[in-house]
PDB file of C-alpha atoms and ligand atoms in Angstrom:
ATOM      1  CA  MET Y   1      73.790-116.117 -97.724  1.00 79.00           C
ATOM      2  CA  ASP Y   2      76.029-113.091 -97.229  1.00 95.00           C
ATOM      3  CA  TYR Y   3      77.157-112.861-100.864  1.00 96.00           C
ATOM      4  CA  ILE Y   4      78.942-109.556-100.257  1.00 96.00           C
ATOM      5  CA  GLU Y   5      81.212-111.001 -97.569  1.00 96.00           C
ATOM      6  CA  ILE Y   6      81.820-114.190 -99.607  1.00 97.00           C
ATOM      7  CA  ASN Y   7      82.766-112.259-102.748  1.00 97.00           C
ATOM      8  CA  LYS Y   8      84.838-109.772-100.777  1.00 97.00           C
ATOM      9  CA  GLN Y   9      86.958-112.601 -99.380  1.00 96.00           C
ATOM     10  CA  ALA Y  10      87.345-114.112-102.857  1.00 94.00           C
ATOM     11  CA  TRP Y  11      88.381-110.764-104.373  1.00 96.00           C
ATOM     12  CA  ASN Y  12      90.806-110.034-101.548  1.00 95.00           C
ATOM     13  CA  LYS Y  13      92.529-113.353-102.286  1.00 93.00           C
ATOM     14  CA  ARG Y  14      92.438-112.768-106.046  1.00 92.00           C
ATOM     15  CA  THR Y  15      93.825-109.255-105.747  1.00 94.00           C
ATOM     16  CA  LEU Y  16      97.085-110.456-104.201  1.00 91.00           C
ATOM     17  CA  VAL Y  17      97.521-113.018-106.989  1.00 90.00           C
ATOM     18  CA  HIS Y  18      96.560-110.490-109.694  1.00 93.00           C
ATOM     19  CA  PHE Y  19      98.958-107.857-108.407  1.00 95.00           C
ATOM     20  CA  ASP Y  20     101.898-110.216-109.055  1.00 89.00           C
ATOM     21  CA  SER Y  21     100.634-111.530-112.402  1.00 91.00           C
ATOM     22  CA  LYS Y  22     101.930-110.990-115.939  1.00 92.00           C
ATOM     23  CA  PHE Y  23      98.253-110.598-116.912  1.00 92.00           C
ATOM     24  CA  TYR Y  24      98.021-107.282-115.026  1.00 95.00           C
ATOM     25  CA  ASP Y  25     101.696-106.299-115.594  1.00 95.00           C
ATOM     26  CA  VAL Y  26     101.996-103.855-112.688  1.00 97.00           C
ATOM     27  CA  ALA Y  27     105.702-103.313-113.494  1.00 97.00           C
ATOM     28  CA  GLY Y  28     104.801-102.168-117.008  1.00 97.00           C
ATOM     29  CA  PHE Y  29     102.046 -99.959-115.622  1.00 98.00           C
ATOM     30  CA  LEU Y  30     104.475 -98.324-113.189  1.00 97.00           C
ATOM     31  CA  GLU Y  31     106.786 -97.611-116.132  1.00 97.00           C
ATOM     32  CA  GLY Y  32     103.957 -95.760-117.881  1.00 97.00           C
ATOM     33  CA  LYS Y  33     101.990 -98.371-119.863  1.00 97.00           C
ATOM     34  CA  THR Y  34      98.230 -97.894-119.946  1.00 98.00           C
ATOM     35  CA  SER Y  35      96.011-100.764-118.867  1.00 98.00           C
ATOM     36  CA  LEU Y  36      93.170 -99.506-121.082  1.00 98.00           C
ATOM     37  CA  ASN Y  37      92.294-101.225-124.356  1.00 97.00           C
ATOM     38  CA  PRO Y  38      91.476 -99.721-127.755  1.00 97.00           C
ATOM     39  CA  ILE Y  39      87.719-100.424-127.320  1.00 97.00           C
ATOM     40  CA  GLU Y  40      87.279 -98.226-124.243  1.00 98.00           C
ATOM     41  CA  LEU Y  41      89.882 -95.653-125.303  1.00 98.00           C
ATOM     42  CA  ALA Y  42      88.028 -95.067-128.596  1.00 97.00           C
ATOM     43  CA  GLN Y  43      84.583 -95.093-127.021  1.00 98.00           C
ATOM     44  CA  VAL Y  44      85.232 -92.831-124.034  1.00 98.00           C
ATOM     45  CA  GLY Y  45      87.384 -90.355-125.958  1.00 98.00           C
ATOM     46  CA  ASN Y  46      88.922 -87.281-124.367  1.00 98.00           C
ATOM     47  CA  VAL Y  47      88.664 -87.345-120.550  1.00 98.00           C
ATOM     48  CA  GLN Y  48      90.842 -84.308-119.871  1.00 98.00           C
ATOM     49  CA  GLY Y  49      89.382 -82.340-116.937  1.00 98.00           C
ATOM     50  CA  LYS Y  50      86.348 -84.634-116.607  1.00 98.00           C
ATOM     51  CA  SER Y  51      85.215 -86.238-113.361  1.00 98.00           C
ATOM     52  CA  LEU Y  52      85.039 -90.013-113.755  1.00 98.00           C
ATOM     53  CA  LEU Y  53      83.491 -92.566-111.421  1.00 98.00           C
ATOM     54  CA  HIS Y  54      84.979 -96.027-111.951  1.00 98.00           C
ATOM     55  CA  LEU Y  55      82.670 -98.691-110.538  1.00 98.00           C
ATOM     56  CA  GLN Y  56      84.269-102.011-109.508  1.00 98.00           C
ATOM     57  CA  CYS Y  57      87.708-100.561-110.159  1.00 98.00           C
ATOM     58  CA  HIS Y  58      89.632-103.606-108.829  1.00 98.00           C
ATOM     59  CA  PHE Y  59      93.123-102.422-107.804  1.00 98.00           C
ATOM     60  CA  GLY Y  60      92.932 -99.267-109.836  1.00 98.00           C
ATOM     61  CA  LEU Y  61      95.031 -99.819-112.970  1.00 98.00           C
ATOM     62  CA  ASP Y  62      92.272 -98.628-115.310  1.00 98.00           C
ATOM     63  CA  SER Y  63      91.262 -95.848-112.904  1.00 98.00           C
ATOM     64  CA  LEU Y  64      94.822 -94.544-112.745  1.00 98.00           C
ATOM     65  CA  SER Y  65      95.194 -94.935-116.512  1.00 98.00           C
ATOM     66  CA  TRP Y  66      92.226 -92.572-116.894  1.00 98.00           C
ATOM     67  CA  SER Y  67      93.889 -90.237-114.367  1.00 98.00           C
ATOM     68  CA  ARG Y  68      97.026 -90.216-116.501  1.00 98.00           C
ATOM     69  CA  LEU Y  69      94.826 -89.063-119.400  1.00 98.00           C
ATOM     70  CA  GLY Y  70      93.597 -86.122-117.338  1.00 98.00           C
ATOM     71  CA  ALA Y  71      90.416 -87.382-115.638  1.00 98.00           C
ATOM     72  CA  LYS Y  72      89.596 -86.657-111.982  1.00 98.00           C
ATOM     73  CA  VAL Y  73      88.938 -90.200-110.863  1.00 98.00           C
ATOM     74  CA  THR Y  74      86.974 -91.814-108.053  1.00 98.00           C
ATOM     75  CA  GLY Y  75      87.210 -95.613-107.947  1.00 98.00           C
ATOM     76  CA  VAL Y  76      84.881 -97.846-105.926  1.00 98.00           C
ATOM     77  CA  ASP Y  77      85.453-101.500-105.140  1.00 98.00           C
ATOM     78  CA  LEU Y  78      84.283-104.070-102.604  1.00 98.00           C
ATOM     79  CA  SER Y  79      87.730-105.543-101.966  1.00 97.00           C
ATOM     80  CA  SER Y  80      89.696-103.888 -99.161  1.00 98.00           C
ATOM     81  CA  ASP Y  81      92.945-105.361-100.511  1.00 97.00           C
ATOM     82  CA  ALA Y  82      92.202-104.006-103.989  1.00 98.00           C
ATOM     83  CA  ILE Y  83      91.548-100.530-102.615  1.00 98.00           C
ATOM     84  CA  ASP Y  84      94.736-100.685-100.496  1.00 98.00           C
ATOM     85  CA  LYS Y  85      96.746-101.572-103.620  1.00 98.00           C
ATOM     86  CA  ALA Y  86      95.026 -98.855-105.679  1.00 98.00           C
ATOM     87  CA  ARG Y  87      95.892 -96.250-103.040  1.00 98.00           C
ATOM     88  CA  TRP Y  88      99.464 -97.559-102.877  1.00 98.00           C
ATOM     89  CA  LEU Y  89      99.833 -97.242-106.669  1.00 98.00           C
ATOM     90  CA  ALA Y  90      98.344 -93.732-106.659  1.00 98.00           C
ATOM     91  CA  ASP Y  91     100.771 -92.658-103.910  1.00 98.00           C
ATOM     92  CA  LYS Y  92     103.751 -94.230-105.671  1.00 98.00           C
ATOM     93  CA  LEU Y  93     102.889 -92.524-108.967  1.00 98.00           C
ATOM     94  CA  VAL Y  94     101.876 -89.282-107.235  1.00 98.00           C
ATOM     95  CA  ILE Y  95      98.461 -89.375-108.902  1.00 98.00           C
ATOM     96  CA  ASP Y  96      95.569 -87.597-107.246  1.00 97.00           C
ATOM     97  CA  ALA Y  97      92.745 -90.139-107.301  1.00 98.00           C
ATOM     98  CA  ASN Y  98      90.121 -91.084-104.748  1.00 98.00           C
ATOM     99  CA  PHE Y  99      89.531 -94.762-103.923  1.00 98.00           C
ATOM    100  CA  ILE Y 100      86.537 -95.913-101.880  1.00 98.00           C
ATOM    101  CA  GLU Y 101      86.155 -99.385-100.376  1.00 98.00           C
ATOM    102  CA  SER Y 102      82.472-100.192-100.623  1.00 98.00           C
ATOM    103  CA  ASP Y 103      79.836-102.534-101.915  1.00 98.00           C
ATOM    104  CA  LEU Y 104      78.406-100.868-105.020  1.00 98.00           C
ATOM    105  CA  TYR Y 105      74.836-100.765-103.662  1.00 98.00           C
ATOM    106  CA  HIS Y 106      75.972 -99.318-100.347  1.00 98.00           C
ATOM    107  CA  PHE Y 107      78.013 -96.681-102.202  1.00 98.00           C
ATOM    108  CA  GLY Y 108      74.937 -95.829-104.314  1.00 98.00           C
ATOM    109  CA  ALA Y 109      72.779 -95.426-101.221  1.00 98.00           C
ATOM    110  CA  ILE Y 110      75.055 -92.800 -99.673  1.00 97.00           C
ATOM    111  CA  ASN Y 111      76.686 -91.132-102.702  1.00 98.00           C
ATOM    112  CA  LYS Y 112      75.801 -87.471-103.181  1.00 96.00           C
ATOM    113  CA  GLN Y 113      78.398 -86.616-105.841  1.00 98.00           C
ATOM    114  CA  GLN Y 114      77.712 -86.372-109.564  1.00 98.00           C
ATOM    115  CA  PHE Y 115      80.226 -87.109-112.297  1.00 98.00           C
ATOM    116  CA  ASP Y 116      80.737 -86.376-116.002  1.00 98.00           C
ATOM    117  CA  LEU Y 117      81.518 -90.034-116.725  1.00 98.00           C
ATOM    118  CA  VAL Y 118      80.827 -93.421-115.179  1.00 98.00           C
ATOM    119  CA  PHE Y 119      83.039 -96.279-116.369  1.00 98.00           C
ATOM    120  CA  SER Y 120      82.903-100.015-115.660  1.00 98.00           C
ATOM    121  CA  SER Y 121      84.488-102.882-117.518  1.00 98.00           C
ATOM    122  CA  TYR Y 122      85.312-106.538-118.166  1.00 97.00           C
ATOM    123  CA  GLY Y 123      83.864-108.879-115.583  1.00 96.00           C
ATOM    124  CA  ALA Y 124      81.937-106.429-113.399  1.00 98.00           C
ATOM    125  CA  LEU Y 125      78.235-107.212-113.828  1.00 98.00           C
ATOM    126  CA  CYS Y 126      78.309-110.902-112.924  1.00 96.00           C
ATOM    127  CA  TRP Y 127      79.000-109.897-109.292  1.00 97.00           C
ATOM    128  CA  LEU Y 128      75.774-107.880-109.047  1.00 98.00           C
ATOM    129  CA  PRO Y 129      72.360-109.391-108.268  1.00 97.00           C
ATOM    130  CA  ASP Y 130      70.196-106.396-109.220  1.00 97.00           C
ATOM    131  CA  LEU Y 131      70.815-104.544-112.488  1.00 98.00           C
ATOM    132  CA  ASN Y 132      67.894-102.146-112.048  1.00 98.00           C
ATOM    133  CA  GLY Y 133      69.509-100.974-108.798  1.00 98.00           C
ATOM    134  CA  TRP Y 134      72.907-100.777-110.521  1.00 98.00           C
ATOM    135  CA  ALA Y 135      71.536 -98.661-113.379  1.00 98.00           C
ATOM    136  CA  GLN Y 136      69.716 -96.311-110.997  1.00 98.00           C
ATOM    137  CA  ILE Y 137      72.958 -95.762-109.055  1.00 98.00           C
ATOM    138  CA  ILE Y 138      74.670 -94.817-112.325  1.00 98.00           C
ATOM    139  CA  SER Y 139      71.867 -92.489-113.351  1.00 98.00           C
ATOM    140  CA  ASP Y 140      71.911 -90.786-109.927  1.00 98.00           C
ATOM    141  CA  ALA Y 141      75.714 -90.425-110.087  1.00 98.00           C
ATOM    142  CA  LEU Y 142      75.756 -88.731-113.511  1.00 98.00           C
ATOM    143  CA  ASN Y 143      75.515 -85.031-114.237  1.00 98.00           C
ATOM    144  CA  GLU Y 144      72.854 -84.057-116.786  1.00 98.00           C
ATOM    145  CA  GLY Y 145      74.484 -84.904-120.125  1.00 98.00           C
ATOM    146  CA  GLY Y 146      76.979 -87.213-118.392  1.00 98.00           C
ATOM    147  CA  GLU Y 147      77.844 -90.573-119.966  1.00 98.00           C
ATOM    148  CA  LEU Y 148      78.046 -94.182-118.883  1.00 98.00           C
ATOM    149  CA  HIS Y 149      80.671 -96.281-120.652  1.00 98.00           C
ATOM    150  CA  LEU Y 150      80.274 -99.984-119.979  1.00 98.00           C
ATOM    151  CA  VAL Y 151      82.589-102.483-121.672  1.00 98.00           C
ATOM    152  CA  GLU Y 152      81.705-105.999-120.637  1.00 98.00           C
ATOM    153  CA  PHE Y 153      82.274-109.632-121.557  1.00 96.00           C
ATOM    154  CA  HIS Y 154      79.408-110.944-123.647  1.00 97.00           C
ATOM    155  CA  GLY Y 155      77.043-113.300-121.814  1.00 95.00           C
ATOM    156  CA  ILE Y 156      77.373-115.786-124.656  1.00 93.00           C
ATOM    157  CA  THR Y 157      80.744-116.723-123.154  1.00 89.00           C
ATOM    158  CA  ASP Y 158      78.892-117.858-120.004  1.00 88.00           C
ATOM    159  CA  LEU Y 159      76.581-119.974-122.127  1.00 91.00           C
ATOM    160  CA  LEU Y 160      79.495-121.614-123.943  1.00 88.00           C
ATOM    161  CA  SER Y 161      81.126-122.344-120.576  1.00 85.00           C
ATOM    162  CA  GLY Y 162      78.005-124.126-119.342  1.00 89.00           C
ATOM    163  CA  TYR Y 163      76.345-121.297-117.396  1.00 92.00           C
ATOM    164  CA  ALA Y 164      73.014-119.569-117.977  1.00 95.00           C
ATOM    165  CA  TYR Y 165      72.710-116.764-120.531  1.00 96.00           C
ATOM    166  CA  PHE Y 166      69.435-115.490-119.101  1.00 96.00           C
ATOM    167  CA  ALA Y 167      69.010-114.339-115.497  1.00 94.00           C
ATOM    168  CA  LYS Y 168      68.023-117.016-112.973  1.00 94.00           C
ATOM    169  CA  ASP Y 169      66.404-116.632-109.540  1.00 89.00           C
ATOM    170  CA  GLN Y 170      69.347-118.216-107.793  1.00 94.00           C
ATOM    171  CA  PRO Y 171      73.006-117.236-108.264  1.00 96.00           C
ATOM    172  CA  ASP Y 172      75.773-119.654-109.226  1.00 94.00           C
ATOM    173  CA  VAL Y 173      77.771-120.500-106.117  1.00 95.00           C
ATOM    174  CA  GLU Y 174      81.081-122.070-107.047  1.00 92.00           C
ATOM    175  CA  GLN Y 175      84.574-122.899-105.885  1.00 91.00           C
ATOM    176  CA  GLU Y 176      86.785-120.971-108.273  1.00 85.00           C
ATOM    177  CA  GLY Y 177      90.415-120.153-108.849  1.00 85.00           C
ATOM    178  CA  THR Y 178      91.190-117.051-110.841  1.00 82.00           C
ATOM    179  CA  TYR Y 179      91.928-116.076-114.428  1.00 78.00           C
ATOM    180  CA  THR Y 180      95.528-114.889-114.242  1.00 83.00           C
ATOM    181  CA  GLU Y 181      98.363-117.139-115.446  1.00 79.00           C
ATOM    182  CA  ASN Y 182      99.948-117.343-111.959  1.00 78.00           C
ATOM    183  CA  CYS Y 183      96.866-118.924-110.341  1.00 81.00           C
ATOM    184  CA  VAL Y 184      98.184-122.069-108.632  1.00 75.00           C
ATOM    185  CA  GLY Y 185      94.794-123.638-108.149  1.00 75.00           C
ATOM    186  CA  GLU Y 186      93.784-122.177-104.795  1.00 81.00           C
ATOM    187  CA  LYS Y 187      90.011-121.788-104.851  1.00 90.00           C
ATOM    188  CA  SER Y 188      87.524-119.493-103.121  1.00 91.00           C
ATOM    189  CA  THR Y 189      83.754-119.511-102.987  1.00 95.00           C
ATOM    190  CA  THR Y 190      82.198-117.051-105.430  1.00 94.00           C
ATOM    191  CA  VAL Y 191      78.594-115.966-105.936  1.00 96.00           C
ATOM    192  CA  CYS Y 192      77.689-114.763-109.450  1.00 95.00           C
ATOM    193  CA  TRP Y 193      74.660-113.843-111.539  1.00 96.00           C
ATOM    194  CA  SER Y 194      74.086-114.103-115.306  1.00 96.00           C
ATOM    195  CA  HIS Y 195      72.795-111.028-117.109  1.00 97.00           C
ATOM    196  CA  SER Y 196      71.726-111.057-120.744  1.00 97.00           C
ATOM    197  CA  LEU Y 197      72.447-108.090-122.994  1.00 98.00           C
ATOM    198  CA  SER Y 198      68.743-107.174-123.106  1.00 98.00           C
ATOM    199  CA  GLU Y 199      68.570-107.186-119.284  1.00 98.00           C
ATOM    200  CA  VAL Y 200      71.487-104.717-119.150  1.00 98.00           C
ATOM    201  CA  ILE Y 201      69.960-102.456-121.796  1.00 98.00           C
ATOM    202  CA  ASN Y 202      66.492-102.515-120.233  1.00 98.00           C
ATOM    203  CA  ALA Y 203      67.920-101.660-116.799  1.00 98.00           C
ATOM    204  CA  LEU Y 204      69.651 -98.588-118.274  1.00 98.00           C
ATOM    205  CA  LEU Y 205      66.483 -97.522-120.115  1.00 98.00           C
ATOM    206  CA  CYS Y 206      64.364 -97.996-116.961  1.00 98.00           C
ATOM    207  CA  ALA Y 207      66.780 -95.727-115.082  1.00 98.00           C
ATOM    208  CA  GLY Y 208      66.076 -92.992-117.632  1.00 98.00           C
ATOM    209  CA  LEU Y 209      69.339 -93.161-119.575  1.00 98.00           C
ATOM    210  CA  THR Y 210      69.425 -92.726-123.350  1.00 98.00           C
ATOM    211  CA  LEU Y 211      71.382 -95.285-125.335  1.00 98.00           C
ATOM    212  CA  VAL Y 212      73.905 -93.654-127.645  1.00 98.00           C
ATOM    213  CA  GLU Y 213      75.739 -96.759-128.912  1.00 97.00           C
ATOM    214  CA  VAL Y 214      75.697-100.504-128.381  1.00 98.00           C
ATOM    215  CA  ASN Y 215      78.515-102.462-130.015  1.00 98.00           C
ATOM    216  CA  GLU Y 216      79.523-106.114-130.000  1.00 98.00           C
ATOM    217  CA  TYR Y 217      83.058-107.305-130.683  1.00 98.00           C
ATOM    218  CA  PRO Y 218      84.387-110.660-131.868  1.00 97.00           C
ATOM    219  CA  TYR Y 219      87.720-110.108-130.090  1.00 97.00           C
ATOM    220  CA  SER Y 220      88.595-109.972-126.405  1.00 96.00           C
ATOM    221  CA  PRO Y 221      91.691-108.080-125.301  1.00 96.00           C
ATOM    222  CA  TYR Y 222      92.109-110.716-122.581  1.00 93.00           C
ATOM    223  CA  ASN Y 223      92.963-114.366-122.868  1.00 89.00           C
ATOM    224  CA  CYS Y 224      90.632-115.428-120.094  1.00 80.00           C
ATOM    225  CA  PHE Y 225      88.278-118.032-121.569  1.00 84.00           C
ATOM    226  CA  GLU Y 226      88.923-121.577-122.730  1.00 86.00           C
ATOM    227  CA  GLY Y 227      89.562-122.110-126.429  1.00 91.00           C
ATOM    228  CA  LEU Y 228      90.556-118.579-127.407  1.00 94.00           C
ATOM    229  CA  GLU Y 229      93.046-118.087-130.221  1.00 96.00           C
ATOM    230  CA  PHE Y 230      95.209-115.027-130.716  1.00 96.00           C
ATOM    231  CA  VAL Y 231      94.817-113.030-133.929  1.00 97.00           C
ATOM    232  CA  GLU Y 232      97.656-110.583-134.541  1.00 96.00           C
ATOM    233  CA  GLY Y 233      96.528-106.966-134.309  1.00 93.00           C
ATOM    234  CA  GLU Y 234      93.013-107.894-133.107  1.00 95.00           C
ATOM    235  CA  GLY Y 235      93.071-109.822-129.839  1.00 96.00           C
ATOM    236  CA  TYR Y 236      91.615-113.188-128.852  1.00 96.00           C
ATOM    237  CA  GLN Y 237      88.784-114.782-130.785  1.00 97.00           C
ATOM    238  CA  LEU Y 238      86.623-117.832-130.282  1.00 96.00           C
ATOM    239  CA  LEU Y 239      85.204-119.778-133.199  1.00 96.00           C
ATOM    240  CA  TYR Y 240      82.002-121.795-132.911  1.00 94.00           C
ATOM    241  CA  LYS Y 241      81.333-124.004-135.949  1.00 95.00           C
ATOM    242  CA  GLY Y 242      83.845-121.865-137.790  1.00 96.00           C
ATOM    243  CA  GLN Y 243      82.143-118.548-136.957  1.00 97.00           C
ATOM    244  CA  GLN Y 244      83.268-115.802-134.605  1.00 97.00           C
ATOM    245  CA  VAL Y 245      81.531-115.629-131.223  1.00 96.00           C
ATOM    246  CA  PRO Y 246      80.744-112.162-129.795  1.00 97.00           C
ATOM    247  CA  LEU Y 247      83.094-111.876-126.808  1.00 97.00           C
ATOM    248  CA  VAL Y 248      82.730-108.275-125.668  1.00 97.00           C
ATOM    249  CA  TYR Y 249      80.019-105.634-125.856  1.00 98.00           C
ATOM    250  CA  ALA Y 250      80.207-101.920-125.140  1.00 98.00           C
ATOM    251  CA  ILE Y 251      77.425 -99.526-124.263  1.00 98.00           C
ATOM    252  CA  LYS Y 252      77.499 -95.753-124.267  1.00 98.00           C
ATOM    253  CA  ALA Y 253      74.481 -94.181-122.570  1.00 98.00           C
ATOM    254  CA  ARG Y 254      73.719 -90.572-121.707  1.00 98.00           C
ATOM    255  CA  LYS Y 255      71.710 -88.951-118.899  1.00 98.00           C
TER     256      LYS Y 255
HETATM  257  C1  LIG I   1      86.845-108.558-112.758  1.00 77.98           C
HETATM  258  S1  LIG I   1      87.048-107.210-111.675  1.00 77.98           S
HETATM  259  C2  LIG I   1      86.770-105.816-112.656  1.00 77.98           C
HETATM  260  C3  LIG I   1      87.691-105.867-113.760  1.00 77.98           C
HETATM  261  C4  LIG I   1      88.507-104.691-114.006  1.00 77.98           C
HETATM  262  N1  LIG I   1      88.220-104.271-115.352  1.00 77.98           N
HETATM  263  C5  LIG I   1      89.964-105.028-113.914  1.00 77.98           C
HETATM  264  O1  LIG I   1      90.364-106.104-114.360  1.00 77.98           O
HETATM  265  O2  LIG I   1      90.717-104.274-113.389  1.00 77.98           O
HETATM  266  C6  LIG I   1      85.579-107.217-110.720  1.00 77.98           C
HETATM  267  C7  LIG I   1      85.676-106.295-109.499  1.00 77.98           C
HETATM  268  O3  LIG I   1      84.351-106.168-108.947  1.00 77.98           O
HETATM  269  C8  LIG I   1      84.507-106.019-107.548  1.00 77.98           C
HETATM  270  N2  LIG I   1      83.214-106.306-106.913  1.00 77.98           N
HETATM  271  C9  LIG I   1      82.580-107.498-106.827  1.00 77.98           C
HETATM  272  N3  LIG I   1      81.401-107.339-106.193  1.00 77.98           N
HETATM  273  C10 LIG I   1      81.283-106.027-105.896  1.00 77.98           C
HETATM  274  C11 LIG I   1      80.304-105.256-105.230  1.00 77.98           C
HETATM  275  N4  LIG I   1      79.180-105.810-104.754  1.00 77.98           N
HETATM  276  N5  LIG I   1      80.524-103.935-105.062  1.00 77.98           N
HETATM  277  C12 LIG I   1      81.666-103.353-105.528  1.00 77.98           C
HETATM  278  N6  LIG I   1      82.635-104.042-106.162  1.00 77.98           N
HETATM  279  C13 LIG I   1      82.449-105.364-106.348  1.00 77.98           C
HETATM  280  C14 LIG I   1      85.601-106.992-107.192  1.00 77.98           C
HETATM  281  O4  LIG I   1      86.184-106.710-105.938  1.00 77.98           O
HETATM  282  C15 LIG I   1      86.563-106.824-108.386  1.00 77.98           C
HETATM  283  O5  LIG I   1      87.587-105.921-108.080  1.00 77.98           O
END
């Protein structure tokens, strides 16, 4: 199964829907709004003058938000349509950022550059079959003392939606729509893998990175799972038997 080609087609289709969605609010972004959330803004801190590699950057809103804060950004994504849109946004806003269309593993195999920061967020890891390979790519792409900032949806949300929490030999192959409010039901085939929090952490440790912080959050900035309720000033929460479910985790690791 050519999972890369299957997922590329799905993400090309999704990108065009996402670009026009309220969820991504491109109009607001063009007027100057950041797409970054308090979790990653607080964790990453000052990026002024730092080189930042954004893995799985989608159509570049977060990448360009980091650029606006002074980072020198390189974004990598599998979807050709996403990279076209990211380049279009960078041109329109006259932001100097570099966008590369590539499968993450292919990028890792040929990348020679090293960065101060690697960033990846919200819905990235489920598209990757091999986390040891992913972590090694990050380690190779960081300067000594450089930092990974990963902010990701908690795998418990997969479990509550009927998917595996722990890694399985075979991926989930599904017909899926997308998560933005303007999705009209058109579906694409997607190929995804579950990764537990311990699998993510162990992959980073195996690649020689030092964990600086691991945090779990009971709020998601995005309303993208069933049953979420909005809590003013916090975000979206999910209650299970009256208790808050961890929805997001964030890892800071150093080389
Ligand atoms: C949910 S999005 C990332 C979310 C991002 N925080 C956002 O909303 O802007 C996942 C991204 O991973 C990309 N992707 C999936 N598989 C990939 C791969 N093998 N290599 C590189 N990018 C990949 C997709 O094209 C998509 O843009």
